[in-house]
mmCIF file of C-alpha atoms in Angstrom:
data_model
loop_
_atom_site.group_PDB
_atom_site.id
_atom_site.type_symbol
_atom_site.label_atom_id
_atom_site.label_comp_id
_atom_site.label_asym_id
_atom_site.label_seq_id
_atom_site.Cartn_x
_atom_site.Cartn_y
_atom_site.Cartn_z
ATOM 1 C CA UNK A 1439 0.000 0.000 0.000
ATOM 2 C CA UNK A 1440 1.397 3.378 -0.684
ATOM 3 C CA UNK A 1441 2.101 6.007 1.816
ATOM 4 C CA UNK A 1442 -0.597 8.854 2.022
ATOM 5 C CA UNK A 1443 0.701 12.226 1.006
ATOM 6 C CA UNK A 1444 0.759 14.944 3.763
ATOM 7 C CA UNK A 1445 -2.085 16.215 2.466
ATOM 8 C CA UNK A 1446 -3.891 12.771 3.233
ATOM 9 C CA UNK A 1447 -2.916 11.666 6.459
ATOM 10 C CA UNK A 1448 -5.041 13.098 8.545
ATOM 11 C CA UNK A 1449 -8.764 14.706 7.899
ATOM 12 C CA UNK A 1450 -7.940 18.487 8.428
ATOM 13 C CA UNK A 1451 -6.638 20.275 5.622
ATOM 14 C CA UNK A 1452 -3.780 22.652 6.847
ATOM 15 C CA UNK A 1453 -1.130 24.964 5.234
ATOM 16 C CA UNK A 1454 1.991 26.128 6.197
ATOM 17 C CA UNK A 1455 5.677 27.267 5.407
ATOM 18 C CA UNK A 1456 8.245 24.627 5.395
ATOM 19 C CA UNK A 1457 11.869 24.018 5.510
ATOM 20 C CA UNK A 1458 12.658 21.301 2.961
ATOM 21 C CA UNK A 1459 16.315 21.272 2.751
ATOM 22 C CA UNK A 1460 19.267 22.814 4.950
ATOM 23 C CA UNK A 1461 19.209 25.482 3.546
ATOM 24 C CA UNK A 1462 16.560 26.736 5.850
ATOM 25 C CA UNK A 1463 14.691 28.042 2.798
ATOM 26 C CA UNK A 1464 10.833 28.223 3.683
ATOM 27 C CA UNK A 1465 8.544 27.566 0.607
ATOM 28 C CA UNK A 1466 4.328 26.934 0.532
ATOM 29 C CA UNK A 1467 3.359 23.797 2.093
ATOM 30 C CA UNK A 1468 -0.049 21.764 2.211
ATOM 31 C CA UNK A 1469 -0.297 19.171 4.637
ATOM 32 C CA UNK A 1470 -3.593 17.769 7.412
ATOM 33 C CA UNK A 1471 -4.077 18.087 10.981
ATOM 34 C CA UNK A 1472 -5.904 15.377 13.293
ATOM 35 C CA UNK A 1473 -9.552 15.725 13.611
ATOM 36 C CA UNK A 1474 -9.595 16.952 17.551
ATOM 37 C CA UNK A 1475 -9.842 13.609 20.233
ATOM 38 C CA UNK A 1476 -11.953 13.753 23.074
ATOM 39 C CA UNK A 1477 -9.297 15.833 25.028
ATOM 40 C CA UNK A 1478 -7.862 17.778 21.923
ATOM 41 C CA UNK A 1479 -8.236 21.424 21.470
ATOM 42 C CA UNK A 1480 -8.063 22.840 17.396
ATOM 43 C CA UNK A 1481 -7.209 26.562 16.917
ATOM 44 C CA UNK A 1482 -6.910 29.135 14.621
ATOM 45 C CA UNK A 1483 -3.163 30.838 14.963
ATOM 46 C CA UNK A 1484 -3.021 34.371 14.509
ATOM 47 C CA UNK A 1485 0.821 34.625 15.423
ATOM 48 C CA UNK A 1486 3.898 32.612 15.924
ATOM 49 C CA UNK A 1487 7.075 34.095 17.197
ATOM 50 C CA UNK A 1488 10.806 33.226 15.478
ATOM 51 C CA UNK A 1489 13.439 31.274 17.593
ATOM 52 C CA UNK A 1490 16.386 31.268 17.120
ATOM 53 C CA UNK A 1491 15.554 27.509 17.979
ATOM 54 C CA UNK A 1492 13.900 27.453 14.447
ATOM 55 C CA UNK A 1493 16.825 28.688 12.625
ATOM 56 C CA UNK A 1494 18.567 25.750 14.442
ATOM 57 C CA UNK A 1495 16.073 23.384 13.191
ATOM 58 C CA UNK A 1496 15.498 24.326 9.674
ATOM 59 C CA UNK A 1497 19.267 24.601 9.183
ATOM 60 C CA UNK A 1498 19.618 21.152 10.561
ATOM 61 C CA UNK A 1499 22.246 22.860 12.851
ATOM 62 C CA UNK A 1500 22.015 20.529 15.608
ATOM 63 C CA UNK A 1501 21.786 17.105 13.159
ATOM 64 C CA UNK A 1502 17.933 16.218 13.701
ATOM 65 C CA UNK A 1503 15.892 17.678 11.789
ATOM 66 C CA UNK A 1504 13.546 15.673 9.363
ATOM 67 C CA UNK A 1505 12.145 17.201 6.539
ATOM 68 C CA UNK A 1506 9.851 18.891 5.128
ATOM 69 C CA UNK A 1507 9.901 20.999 8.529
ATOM 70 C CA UNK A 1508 7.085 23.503 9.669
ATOM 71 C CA UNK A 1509 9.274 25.443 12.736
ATOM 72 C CA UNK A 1510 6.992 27.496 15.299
ATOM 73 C CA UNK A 1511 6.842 26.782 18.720
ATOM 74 C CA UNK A 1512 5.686 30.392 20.221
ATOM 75 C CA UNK A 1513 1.640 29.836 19.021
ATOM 76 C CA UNK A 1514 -0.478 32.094 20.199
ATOM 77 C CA UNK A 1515 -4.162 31.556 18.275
ATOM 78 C CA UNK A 1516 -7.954 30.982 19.137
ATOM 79 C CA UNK A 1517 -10.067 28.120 20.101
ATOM 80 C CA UNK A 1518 -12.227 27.042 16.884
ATOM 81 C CA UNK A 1519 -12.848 23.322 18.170
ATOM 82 C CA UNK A 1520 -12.643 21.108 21.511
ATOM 83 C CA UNK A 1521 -12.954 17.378 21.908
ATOM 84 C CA UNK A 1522 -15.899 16.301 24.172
ATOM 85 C CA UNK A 1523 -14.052 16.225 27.223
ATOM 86 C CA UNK A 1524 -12.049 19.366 27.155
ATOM 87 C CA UNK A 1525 -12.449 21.123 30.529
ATOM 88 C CA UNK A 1526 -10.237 24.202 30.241
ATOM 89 C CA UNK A 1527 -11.263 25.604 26.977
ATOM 90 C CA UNK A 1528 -13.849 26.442 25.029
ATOM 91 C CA UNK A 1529 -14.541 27.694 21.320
ATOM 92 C CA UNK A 1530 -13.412 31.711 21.355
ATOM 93 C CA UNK A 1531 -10.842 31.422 23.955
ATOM 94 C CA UNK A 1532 -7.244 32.972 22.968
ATOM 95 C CA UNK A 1533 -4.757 30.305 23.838
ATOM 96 C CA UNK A 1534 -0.920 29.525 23.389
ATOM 97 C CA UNK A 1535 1.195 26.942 22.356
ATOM 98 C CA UNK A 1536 5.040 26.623 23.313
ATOM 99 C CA UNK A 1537 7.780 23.748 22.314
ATOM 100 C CA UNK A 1538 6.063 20.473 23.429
ATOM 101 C CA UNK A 1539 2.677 18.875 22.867
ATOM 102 C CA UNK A 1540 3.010 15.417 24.110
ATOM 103 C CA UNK A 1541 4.586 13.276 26.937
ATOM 104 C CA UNK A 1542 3.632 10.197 28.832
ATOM 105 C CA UNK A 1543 2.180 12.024 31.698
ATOM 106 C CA UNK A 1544 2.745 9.258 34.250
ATOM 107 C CA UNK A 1545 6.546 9.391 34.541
ATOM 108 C CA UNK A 1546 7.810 11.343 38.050
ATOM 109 C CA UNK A 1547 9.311 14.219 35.753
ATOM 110 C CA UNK A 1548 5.244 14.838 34.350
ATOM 111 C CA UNK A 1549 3.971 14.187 37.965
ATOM 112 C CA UNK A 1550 5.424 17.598 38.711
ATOM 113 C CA UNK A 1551 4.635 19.599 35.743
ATOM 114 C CA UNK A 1552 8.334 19.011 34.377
ATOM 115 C CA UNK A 1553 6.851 17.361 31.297
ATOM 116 C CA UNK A 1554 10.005 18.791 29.447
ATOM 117 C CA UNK A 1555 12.198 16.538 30.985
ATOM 118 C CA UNK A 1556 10.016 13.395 29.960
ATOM 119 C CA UNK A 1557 11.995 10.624 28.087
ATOM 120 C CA UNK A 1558 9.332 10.635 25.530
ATOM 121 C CA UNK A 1559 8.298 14.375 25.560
ATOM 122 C CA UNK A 1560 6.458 15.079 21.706
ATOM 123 C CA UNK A 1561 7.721 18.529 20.734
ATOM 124 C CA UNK A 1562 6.106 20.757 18.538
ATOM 125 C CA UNK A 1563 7.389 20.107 15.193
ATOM 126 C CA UNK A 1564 9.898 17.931 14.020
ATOM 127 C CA UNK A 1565 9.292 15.115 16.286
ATOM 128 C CA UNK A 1566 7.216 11.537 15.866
ATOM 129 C CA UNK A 1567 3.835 12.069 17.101
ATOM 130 C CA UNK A 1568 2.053 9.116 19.173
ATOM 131 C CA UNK A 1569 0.315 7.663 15.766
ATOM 132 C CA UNK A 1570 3.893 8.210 13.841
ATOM 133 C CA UNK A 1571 3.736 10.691 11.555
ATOM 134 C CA UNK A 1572 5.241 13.754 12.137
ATOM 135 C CA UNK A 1573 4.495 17.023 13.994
ATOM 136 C CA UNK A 1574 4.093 20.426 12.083
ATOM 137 C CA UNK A 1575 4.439 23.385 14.346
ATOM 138 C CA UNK A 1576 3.098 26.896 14.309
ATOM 139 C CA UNK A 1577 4.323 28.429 10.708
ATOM 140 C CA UNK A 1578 0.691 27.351 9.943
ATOM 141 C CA UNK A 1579 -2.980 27.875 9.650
ATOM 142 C CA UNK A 1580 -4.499 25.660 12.020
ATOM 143 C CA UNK A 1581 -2.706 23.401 15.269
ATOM 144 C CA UNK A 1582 -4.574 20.372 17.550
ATOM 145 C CA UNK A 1583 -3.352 20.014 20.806
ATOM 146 C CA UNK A 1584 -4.021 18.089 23.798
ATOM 147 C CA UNK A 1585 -5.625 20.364 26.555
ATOM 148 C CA UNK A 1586 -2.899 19.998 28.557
ATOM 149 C CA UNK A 1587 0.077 21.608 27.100
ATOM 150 C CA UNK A 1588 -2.270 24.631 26.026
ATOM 151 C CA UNK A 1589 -2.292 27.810 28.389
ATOM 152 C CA UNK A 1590 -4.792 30.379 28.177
ATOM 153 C CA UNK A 1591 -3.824 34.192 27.358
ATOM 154 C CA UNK A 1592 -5.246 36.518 29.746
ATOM 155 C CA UNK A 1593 -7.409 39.484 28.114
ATOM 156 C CA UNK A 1594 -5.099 42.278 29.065
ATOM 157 C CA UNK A 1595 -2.233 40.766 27.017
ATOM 158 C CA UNK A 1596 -1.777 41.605 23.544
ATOM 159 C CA UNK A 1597 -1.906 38.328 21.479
ATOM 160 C CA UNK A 1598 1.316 39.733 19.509
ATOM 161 C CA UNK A 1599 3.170 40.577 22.638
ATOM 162 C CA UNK A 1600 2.350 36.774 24.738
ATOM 163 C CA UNK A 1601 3.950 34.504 21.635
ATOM 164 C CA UNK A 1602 7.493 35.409 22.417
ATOM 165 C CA UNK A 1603 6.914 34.638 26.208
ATOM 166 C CA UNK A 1604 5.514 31.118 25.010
ATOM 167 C CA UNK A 1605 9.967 30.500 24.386
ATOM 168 C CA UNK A 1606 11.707 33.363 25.035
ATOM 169 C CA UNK A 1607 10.116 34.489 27.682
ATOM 170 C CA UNK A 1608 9.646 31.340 29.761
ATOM 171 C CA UNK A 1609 13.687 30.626 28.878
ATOM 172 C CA UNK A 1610 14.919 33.349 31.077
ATOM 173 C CA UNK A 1611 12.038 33.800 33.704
ATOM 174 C CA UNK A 1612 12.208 29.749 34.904
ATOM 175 C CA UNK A 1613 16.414 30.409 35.475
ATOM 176 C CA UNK A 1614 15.775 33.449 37.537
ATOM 177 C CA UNK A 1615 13.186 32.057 39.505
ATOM 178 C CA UNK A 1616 14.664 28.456 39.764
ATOM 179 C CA UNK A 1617 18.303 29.480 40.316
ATOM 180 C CA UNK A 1618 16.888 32.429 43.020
ATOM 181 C CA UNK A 1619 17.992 35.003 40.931
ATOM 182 C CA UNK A 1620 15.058 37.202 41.689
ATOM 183 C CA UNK A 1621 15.136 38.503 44.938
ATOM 184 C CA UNK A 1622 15.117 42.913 45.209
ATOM 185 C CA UNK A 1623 18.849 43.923 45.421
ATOM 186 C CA UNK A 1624 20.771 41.511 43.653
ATOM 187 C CA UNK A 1625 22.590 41.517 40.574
ATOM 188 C CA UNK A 1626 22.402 40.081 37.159
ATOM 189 C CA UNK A 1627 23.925 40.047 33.604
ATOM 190 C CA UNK A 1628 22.204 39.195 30.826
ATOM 191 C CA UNK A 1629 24.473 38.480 28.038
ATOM 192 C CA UNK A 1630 23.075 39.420 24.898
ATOM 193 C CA UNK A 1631 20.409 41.330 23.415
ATOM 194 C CA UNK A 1632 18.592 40.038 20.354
ATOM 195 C CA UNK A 1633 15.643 38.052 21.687
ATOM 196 C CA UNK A 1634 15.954 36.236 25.036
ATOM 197 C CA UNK A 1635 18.475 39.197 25.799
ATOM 198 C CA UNK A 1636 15.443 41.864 25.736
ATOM 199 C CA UNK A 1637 13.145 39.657 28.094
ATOM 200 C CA UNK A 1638 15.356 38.733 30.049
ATOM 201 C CA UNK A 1639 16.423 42.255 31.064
ATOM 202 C CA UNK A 1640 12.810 43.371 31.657
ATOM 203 C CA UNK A 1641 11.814 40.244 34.137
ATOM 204 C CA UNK A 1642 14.838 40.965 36.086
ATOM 205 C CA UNK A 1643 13.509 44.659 36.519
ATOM 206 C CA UNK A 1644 10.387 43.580 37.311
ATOM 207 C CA UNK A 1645 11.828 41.388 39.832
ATOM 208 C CA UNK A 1646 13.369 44.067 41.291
ATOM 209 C CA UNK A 1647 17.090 43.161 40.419
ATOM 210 C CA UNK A 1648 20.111 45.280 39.632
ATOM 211 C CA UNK A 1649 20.390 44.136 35.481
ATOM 212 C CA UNK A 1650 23.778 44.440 33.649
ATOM 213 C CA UNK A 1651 23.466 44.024 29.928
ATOM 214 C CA UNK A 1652 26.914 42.951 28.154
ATOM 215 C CA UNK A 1653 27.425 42.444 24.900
ATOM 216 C CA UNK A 1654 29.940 42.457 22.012
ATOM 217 C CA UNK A 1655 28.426 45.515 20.360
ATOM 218 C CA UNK A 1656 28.534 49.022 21.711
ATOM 219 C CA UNK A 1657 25.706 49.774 19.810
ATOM 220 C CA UNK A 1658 23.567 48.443 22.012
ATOM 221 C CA UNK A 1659 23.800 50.499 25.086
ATOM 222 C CA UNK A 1660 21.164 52.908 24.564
ATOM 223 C CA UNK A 1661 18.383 49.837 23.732
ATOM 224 C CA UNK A 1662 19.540 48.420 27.008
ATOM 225 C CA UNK A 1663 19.348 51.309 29.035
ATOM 226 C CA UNK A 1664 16.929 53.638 27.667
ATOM 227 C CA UNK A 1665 14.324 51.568 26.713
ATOM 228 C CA UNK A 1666 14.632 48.456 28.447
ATOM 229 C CA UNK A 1667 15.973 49.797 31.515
ATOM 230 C CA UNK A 1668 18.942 48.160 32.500
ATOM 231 C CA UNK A 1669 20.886 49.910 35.150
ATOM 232 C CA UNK A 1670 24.455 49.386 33.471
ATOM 233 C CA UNK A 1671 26.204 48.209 30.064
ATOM 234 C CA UNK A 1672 29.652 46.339 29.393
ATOM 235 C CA UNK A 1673 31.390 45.927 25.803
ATOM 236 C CA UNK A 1674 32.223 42.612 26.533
ATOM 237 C CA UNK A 1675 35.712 43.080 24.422
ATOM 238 C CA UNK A 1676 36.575 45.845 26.553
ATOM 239 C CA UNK A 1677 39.112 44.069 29.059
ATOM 240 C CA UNK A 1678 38.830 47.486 31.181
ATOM 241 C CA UNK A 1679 35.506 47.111 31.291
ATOM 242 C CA UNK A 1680 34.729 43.675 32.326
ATOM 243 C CA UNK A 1681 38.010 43.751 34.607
ATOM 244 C CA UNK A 1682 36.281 46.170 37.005
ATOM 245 C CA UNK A 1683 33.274 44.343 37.070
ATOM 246 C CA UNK A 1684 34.819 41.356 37.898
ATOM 247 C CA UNK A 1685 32.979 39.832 41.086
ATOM 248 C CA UNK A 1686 30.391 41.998 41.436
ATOM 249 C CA UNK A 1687 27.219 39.629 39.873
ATOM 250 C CA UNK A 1688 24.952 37.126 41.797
ATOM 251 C CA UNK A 1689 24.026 35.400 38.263
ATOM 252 C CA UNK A 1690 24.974 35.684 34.210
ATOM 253 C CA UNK A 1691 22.269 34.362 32.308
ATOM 254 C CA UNK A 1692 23.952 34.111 28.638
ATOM 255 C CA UNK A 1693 21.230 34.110 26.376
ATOM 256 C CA UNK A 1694 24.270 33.666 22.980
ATOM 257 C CA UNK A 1695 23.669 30.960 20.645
ATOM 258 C CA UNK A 1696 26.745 31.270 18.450
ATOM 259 C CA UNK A 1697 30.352 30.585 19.829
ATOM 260 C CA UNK A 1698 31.559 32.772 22.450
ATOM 261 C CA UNK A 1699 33.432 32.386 25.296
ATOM 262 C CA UNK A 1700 32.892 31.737 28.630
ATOM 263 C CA UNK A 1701 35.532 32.473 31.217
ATOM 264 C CA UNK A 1702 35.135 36.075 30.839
ATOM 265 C CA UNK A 1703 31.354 35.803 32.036
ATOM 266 C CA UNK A 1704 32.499 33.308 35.059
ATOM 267 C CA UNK A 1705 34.789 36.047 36.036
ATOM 268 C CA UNK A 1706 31.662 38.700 36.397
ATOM 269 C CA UNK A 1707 30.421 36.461 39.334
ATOM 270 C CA UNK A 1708 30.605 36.383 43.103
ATOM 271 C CA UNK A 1709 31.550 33.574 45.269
ATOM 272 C CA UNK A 1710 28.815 30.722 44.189
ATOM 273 C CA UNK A 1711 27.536 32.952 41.458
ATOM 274 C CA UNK A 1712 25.275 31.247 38.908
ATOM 275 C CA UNK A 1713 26.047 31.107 35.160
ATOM 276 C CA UNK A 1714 22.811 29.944 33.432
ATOM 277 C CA UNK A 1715 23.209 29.019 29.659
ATOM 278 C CA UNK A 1716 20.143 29.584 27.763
ATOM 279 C CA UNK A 1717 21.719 29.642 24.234
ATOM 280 C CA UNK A 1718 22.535 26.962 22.235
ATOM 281 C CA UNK A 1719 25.165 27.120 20.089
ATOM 282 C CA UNK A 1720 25.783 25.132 17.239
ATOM 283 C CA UNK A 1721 29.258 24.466 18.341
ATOM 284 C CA UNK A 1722 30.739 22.995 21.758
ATOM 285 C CA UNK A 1723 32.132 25.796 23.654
ATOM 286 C CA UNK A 1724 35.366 25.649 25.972
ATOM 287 C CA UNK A 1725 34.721 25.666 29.091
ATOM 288 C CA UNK A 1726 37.294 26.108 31.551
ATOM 289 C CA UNK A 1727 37.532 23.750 34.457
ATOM 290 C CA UNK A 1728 39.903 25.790 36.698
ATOM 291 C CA UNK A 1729 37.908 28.916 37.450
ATOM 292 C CA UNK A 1730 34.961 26.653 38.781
ATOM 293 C CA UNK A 1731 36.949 25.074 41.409
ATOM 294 C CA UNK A 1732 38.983 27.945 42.558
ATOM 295 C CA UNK A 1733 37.114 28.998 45.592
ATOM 296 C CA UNK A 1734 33.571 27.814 44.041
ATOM 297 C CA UNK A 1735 33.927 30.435 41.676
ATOM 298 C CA UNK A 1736 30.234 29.695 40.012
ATOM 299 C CA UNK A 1737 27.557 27.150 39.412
ATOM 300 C CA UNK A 1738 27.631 26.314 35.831
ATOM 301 C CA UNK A 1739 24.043 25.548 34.533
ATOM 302 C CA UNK A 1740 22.459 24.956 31.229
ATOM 303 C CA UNK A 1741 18.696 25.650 31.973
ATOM 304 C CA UNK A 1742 15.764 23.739 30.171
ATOM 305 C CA UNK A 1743 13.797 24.140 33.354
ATOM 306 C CA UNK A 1744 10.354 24.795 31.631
ATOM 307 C CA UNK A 1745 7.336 22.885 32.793
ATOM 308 C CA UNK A 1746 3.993 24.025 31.928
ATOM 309 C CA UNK A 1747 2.834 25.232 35.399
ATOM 310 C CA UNK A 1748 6.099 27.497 35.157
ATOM 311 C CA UNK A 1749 4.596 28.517 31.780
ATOM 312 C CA UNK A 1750 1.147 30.142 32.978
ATOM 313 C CA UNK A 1751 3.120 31.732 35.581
ATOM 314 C CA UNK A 1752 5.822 33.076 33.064
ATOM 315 C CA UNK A 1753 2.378 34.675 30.851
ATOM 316 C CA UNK A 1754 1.001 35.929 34.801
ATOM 317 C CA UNK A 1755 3.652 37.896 35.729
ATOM 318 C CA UNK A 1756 4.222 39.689 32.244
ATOM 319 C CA UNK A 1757 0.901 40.517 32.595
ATOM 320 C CA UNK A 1758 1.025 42.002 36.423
ATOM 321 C CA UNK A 1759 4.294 43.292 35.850
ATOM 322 C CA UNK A 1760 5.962 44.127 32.759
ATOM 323 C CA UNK A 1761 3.095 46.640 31.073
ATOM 324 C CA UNK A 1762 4.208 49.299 32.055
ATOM 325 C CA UNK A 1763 7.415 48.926 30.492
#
């Protein structure tokens, strides 16, 4: 028996822009959705930020991505459909979508809303889905979910504004929160502006925390304090610079995703200071053993802490705090 086309396999017609190659080139592409289940939820998207994640993907960057790829994992759209025993949602409601919308939901990681860390998490596009074919993500017209790994978008938030927070914004609030990088008083970089960089910043504020943007370019410096209100700025290739900040940070959270390195930033931190990685670069970078046993210099981490309870209260707190900037 042949295979069905994409445009067969399931009953939905849906269209989209795909990857089809590595040359990350996205062309037209007609392919089918799942009819909803009984706990499925079909909307409408509306918008869909861009990862750098995507770029990743579409590139094959990271050697797994399958092909033809629909990228998208920051889906913000509106309920058009719900299986019959959908409890959360109903048709009308403006909902979100981030990077993952399966898992096995009995493991001890999905017992405490870490889904993320299941062994057979279902992400949002590029991955096998639980009847084997593959998962489109948010580059399209139309997504069906499972009830649980949708969040609801609160009325007050722009539906523009809440996709980025669906990634980018969850990536640097769960670090600052996890790592207790949040309390009034204490100090953070952010490395980086670009994305994650520019969220980053403003959570911190809203946190109350002292926020140090560094980067590479000087060009930057007004972005990061005049509208997003960091409280300093450091060239990172200015040795004068970073030399007399040297010790004076709680945290780094290096939001890079192209090779850089990293003993600089561990020299920024205090005594048990916490370097979070957030970036992913294509490329292994050097890390340097020495400076992380010398005294307990800093806590290297590479954060992926993102489980869907953290999500809603990633969307909350934009919403309480962050309007007014």
């Amino acid at each position: 028996m042949a295979e069905k086309s994409y445009e067969e396999e399931h009953p939905a017609k849906a269209f989209g822009w795909a990857a089809r190659d590595q040359s990350g080139v996205l062309s037209p592409f007609k392919f089918s959705r799942r009819s909803p289940g009984e706990k499925d939820v079909r909307l409408k998207v509306l918008f869909c930020g861009i990862c750098h994640t995507d770029l990743h993907m579409a590139k094959n960057e990271w050697g797994i991505s399958t092909y033809p790829l629909v990228p998208g994992h920051e889906i913000v759209g509106q309920v058009t459909g719900v299986g019959s025993k959908v409890e959360k949602f109903r048709v009308g409601d403006k909902v979100g979508v981030a990077g993952m919308i399966g898992s096995c939901r009995s493991c001890d990681s999905c017992s405490n809303n870490l889904e993320n860390y299941c062994s057979e998490v279902i992400i949002t596009y590029g991955a096998k889905d639980q009847d084997g074919t593959i998962t489109y993500g948010g580059y399209s017209d139309i997504m069906v979910v499972d009830e649980h790994f949708v969040v609801h978008i609160p009325d007050n938030l722009s539906l523009d504004a809440a996709a980025p927070l669906l990634c980018a914004g969850i990536t640097v609030y769960s670090p600052l929160r996890f790592y207790g990088l949040d309390k009034p008083g204490m100090h953070v970089g952010v490395v980086g502006l670009g994305g994650l960089g520019h969220v980053g910043v403003k959570f911190a504020k809203a946190m109350g925390v002292k926020v140090t943007v560094i980067s590479t370019s000087p060009n930057k410096k007004q972005e990061a304090l005049e509208h997003l209100g960091a409280d300093s700025f450091l060239v990172s290739r200015d040795q004068d610079q970073m030399q007399a900040a040297m010790g004076t940070m709680d945290g780094v959270i290096d939001t890079v995703s192209a090779m850089h390195p990293i003993l600089p930033l561990i020299s920024l931190l205090k005594t048990q200071g916490k370097l979070v990685l957030v970036g992913a670069p294509a490329k292994p970078l050097e890390l340097p053993v020495f400076p992380l046993i010398v005294g307990i210099n800093a806590i290297l981490v590479c954060s992926n802490y993102r489980g869907s309870s953290c999500i809603n209260a990633c969307i909350s707190v934009c919403v309480l705090n962050l309007s007014q900037h």
